[in-house]
Amino acid sequence: MPRFGVLGPLTIESPPGRRTAPRGDHQRALLAVLLLNANSSVPVDALVETLWPETPPKSYSSNLHTYVSRLRARFEGLAIERDPLGYRLVVEPGDLDLLSFREAAAAGKAAARAGDPASAAGHYRRALAEWRGPVLSGLHLPRLDADVARLESERLAAFEDCVDAELSDGRHGELTGELQAMITEHPLRERLAAQLMTALHRAGRQADSLAVHRELRTTLVEELGVEPGAEVRRVHAAVLRGEDPVPPAKAAPVFPICQLPPDIADFAGREGEVSKLSGLLGASTGVPVAVITGEPGAGKSTLAVSTAHRLRRSFPDGQLFVPLAGASSPRDLADVLGDLLRALGVTGPAIPDDVEARAAVYRGRLADRRVLVVLDDAAGPDQVRALLPGTPGSAVLITSRQRLSGLAGADRLHLAPLSGSEAMTLLARLAGPDRVGAERADAERIAKACGNLPLALRIAGSRLAMRPGLPLGKLAGKLEDEVSRLDELQVSDLQVRGSIALSHQALSPAARRAFVLIGRSRTLDLPAWAVSALIDRADCADSADADGTDEAIDELVEASLLEATGVDPTGEQRFRLHDLVRVFATELGRELETHDERVATVAKVSDAALCLADTAARRLPRTVPMPLSDQDLPAQPLPAELVERLLRDPGTWFSVERANLVTAVSSLCAVGWLRKALRILERLSAYLYLHSHYTDMRTAYETLRDAARKAGDRHIVVIAEANLAVLLHARGEYERAVEGYRECSKELAELGDLATRAWVETNLAHCLVGLGRAGESLHAATQARELSTVEDSGTHARRAESAALHRLGKISEALEIDRRILAEARESADDRRLGIALQGLSWSLMLDGRPEEALETVEESVLVLRRTTAKSALAKSLRTQGAILAGAGRRADAVKAYENARRLAGALEERPRELSCTRAIAASWIGDGRADRAIPVLRHCLGEFRAMGGKPATGLTLHVLRRAYEAVGETEAAEAAGEEAKRLDVPHDANASTLVRLLLSLTEPAPA
């Protein structure tokens, strides 16, 4: 099926990227009107009026039929249907840009209603990207003028909705130019004017914002004789008051939450079990725990999900669903708790490393809530104890192959096979009641051969539904061939395995091959691109259908051997293999294929993952201070257009595949593919570090380090240790980080890896500055610069040199370095690099006694960085701006800059920077006469800085705390703080002395 475009010139693009067009104006006009009304019937009269606007020929009906036939012949797969009213062109949303636009815009509206402006903006931008110009440009059809005007209105409304979402998400810096261009086209559009006023006001351009209002009002009065509407007046009033016209978006509430899989529509029987479980879970004392036990395939998970759905009203705060994978490879408890905490709103470093600490936070989130926790497929009591809520109100429903006898206080329900009547009811729902009723004796034979187990019955019923002409007696005969095997193994999972084998034998050769290949994946949530990498056209060459891969997947889904779980935010279909089905497929693969064949297939998937991660990482700002190696990169096995679609938003792709990539690193380490695991992790770290997912990053590098130690790969061990030291540094554990950096630098020198050593020495220099050891820092920074072989590491090293020189009082030398860095940054045309260079120079200027130049420079830095995604660099620049503004006596502006910096640092979990901003804000409270409020906050900051080992930060905090004690009359405490601060002072540290002066200026009362 070709892809059509009407949002711009009429285009028809065939799958290989070849563009074609209908022959003749009448064919183009006919196709255009059908596409504008896709999937809707267009009356013949309307088509005739479009094709012949003045006088239609007498043979118009025959001509119209001819044009339709020619279109069908011209474009293979084009579905134009005739109905009593006229003609209808049937097209999928993905095959017409107009439908894709409307689908994405609807998703944007839904996300906006759900309180997720970031997601809404992404959907709207995807919708607007479908437009290539005016609708059907170059094709003048008067009959369609009204439709074209309506579509242009839809486009404008989608743009305005997108701007609203981006303003709510704090992204205003990049909107002003786009809004000004739109207002030029639509000068009377009041909503656009209000949005532009808001964006300009947030950018600090209040005068420009008010000028937009004046121009709009003049235009409205002169051309229409009316005043601006209520919304524009409201925004105007807010700008005059200096307030933000658009309040920040509120975070979506965590509760109620529902993670339950869909209830199965053909659920049959089990009414007695559902009633018993409902009574057990509804107990009013303590935390009820019910365990469903039974043999594999008895329907434990199905019963648990169905019961949980029926009890949703009894648990208004929500339902958690936790797959524990006990039947195959029990999940690590720390990982399970991490996933649960993220679902409950705990993110980043707020998730503790220790399992018991995670369990405590989990219980705290559920305290006094009414939540039903469903733990599916538990391996044993140890796997579930930490997942039990701690307060009455919640309840727990567990499924397991084991009785979990060691789980004290739990009620148990052993699930037997279905009764005869229940088995027949289930089979009838799957295969059709008329069909089963007509062949009842054969249906009973099928149920008996399946041992009345729901999983086996579901597989048999799916086969019957997939083959409407298959006699039930024929299937019953095939199932009875396995009876001896099922009877012998009726208490083990081999009975279920036998049922799965029966379904497997019913598959086509291509589907059987696909089943084995997919079974090799250890991923619980499998994306379509990974399925594509596992199954290529060669694997399905024996299929009679040209599109063998898709046919094989569809066949597996129909046979209930592969579950389609939905579409992810990148637009990719996701699939899931049940644990037991995957175990069966894996064992089958071992019997049918050689070790080399299995390795080659796994290599294909890991190559695709590595190449996708590489492209995505290079599209993100590189914030993790370690090199990204280009060695050992394979060729991308996936098509270029698929890669572009997946990575349209690289951050979204990493977010979707994050858990799978972390799992992939672990799996590759387990099989000894350490180099590939390192390359994937290096790229994943670009996303993890940018979003402060330090726990995942630490766990993955520890796994890699341990595997490398076992394999004797010293180089990978050192690289892993260097990245772990970076994480210690980010968390403020300076002493441990310094120790790690020094050891890694020594090892890298012996290994001859100078490039990585340059980065490590630079990180060491920055860390030593935080500890107040400026001389050592300068030595490390100089050594790093001399070792650097690439521009990025050299610039990073020179910034470390500048910071060390500040603390040694050598301001002129630092100033010269920063000017050189800025000159190179301006030549690079890289906004992130430019913004960072401007920030460094602004602080050197401030230390050199040039406050006016410093302020001008840092303001440019903030403006430039707001255009980028480099939030960490922006937070640092805003903090510098706050300090410089304090020195200029602009107290309110300084506090606002510090508050903005703290907000960003807090979101990024950058604790040292967040604390330093908090200290400055507390200093301003002293000047406001609220020293009593500042003292506990400053004490807390002091405690954390001491724990980090940061002597300069500790001394600065003591100076401010002394002033707070003086303000409330606590003389002795003030003297003690002052004495300790003096002991920590370094006379030649220009950075510290300047910061003390600036911070203390905030403690002075504001002028009247």
Short mmCIF file of N, CA, C and O in Angstrom, two decimals, residues 508 511 543 545-556:
data_model
loop_
_atom_site.label_atom_id
_atom_site.label_comp_id
_atom_site.label_asym_id
_atom_site.label_seq_id
_atom_site.Cartn_x
_atom_site.Cartn_y
_atom_site.Cartn_z
N SER A 508 2.82 -23.06 10.56
CA SER A 508 3.51 -23.22 9.28
C SER A 508 5.01 -23.31 9.53
O SER A 508 5.49 -22.92 10.61
N ALA A 511 6.42 -19.97 10.61
CA ALA A 511 6.04 -19.57 11.97
C ALA A 511 6.78 -20.40 13.01
O ALA A 511 7.15 -19.90 14.08
N SER A 543 8.10 -19.58 3.04
CA SER A 543 6.68 -19.22 3.13
C SER A 543 6.14 -18.95 1.74
O SER A 543 6.77 -18.36 0.89
N ASP A 545 3.72 -17.01 1.12
CA ASP A 545 3.37 -15.58 1.05
C ASP A 545 4.65 -14.76 0.94
O ASP A 545 5.66 -15.06 1.57
N ALA A 546 4.60 -13.67 0.16
CA ALA A 546 5.79 -12.83 -0.04
C ALA A 546 6.22 -12.18 1.25
O ALA A 546 7.40 -11.95 1.48
N ASP A 547 5.28 -11.84 2.08
CA ASP A 547 5.62 -11.16 3.34
C ASP A 547 5.65 -12.18 4.46
O ASP A 547 4.83 -12.16 5.37
N GLY A 548 6.62 -13.09 4.38
CA GLY A 548 6.66 -14.22 5.31
C GLY A 548 6.82 -13.84 6.76
O GLY A 548 6.24 -14.46 7.64
N THR A 549 7.62 -12.80 7.03
CA THR A 549 7.87 -12.41 8.41
C THR A 549 6.59 -11.99 9.11
O THR A 549 6.26 -12.47 10.19
N ASP A 550 5.84 -11.08 8.46
CA ASP A 550 4.59 -10.61 9.07
C ASP A 550 3.60 -11.75 9.23
O ASP A 550 2.89 -11.84 10.23
N GLU A 551 3.52 -12.64 8.23
CA GLU A 551 2.60 -13.77 8.31
C GLU A 551 2.96 -14.66 9.50
O GLU A 551 2.09 -15.16 10.22
N ALA A 552 4.26 -14.89 9.68
CA ALA A 552 4.69 -15.75 10.79
C ALA A 552 4.32 -15.14 12.14
O ALA A 552 3.83 -15.84 13.03
N ILE A 553 4.54 -13.83 12.28
CA ILE A 553 4.19 -13.16 13.53
C ILE A 553 2.69 -13.23 13.77
O ILE A 553 2.23 -13.55 14.88
N ASP A 554 1.90 -12.92 12.74
CA ASP A 554 0.44 -12.96 12.89
C ASP A 554 -0.02 -14.35 13.30
O ASP A 554 -0.93 -14.51 14.12
N GLU A 555 0.60 -15.37 12.73
CA GLU A 555 0.22 -16.74 13.05
C GLU A 555 0.54 -17.07 14.50
O GLU A 555 -0.25 -17.72 15.20
N LEU A 556 1.68 -16.62 14.97
CA LEU A 556 2.04 -16.85 16.37
C LEU A 556 1.08 -16.14 17.33
O LEU A 556 0.70 -16.68 18.35
#
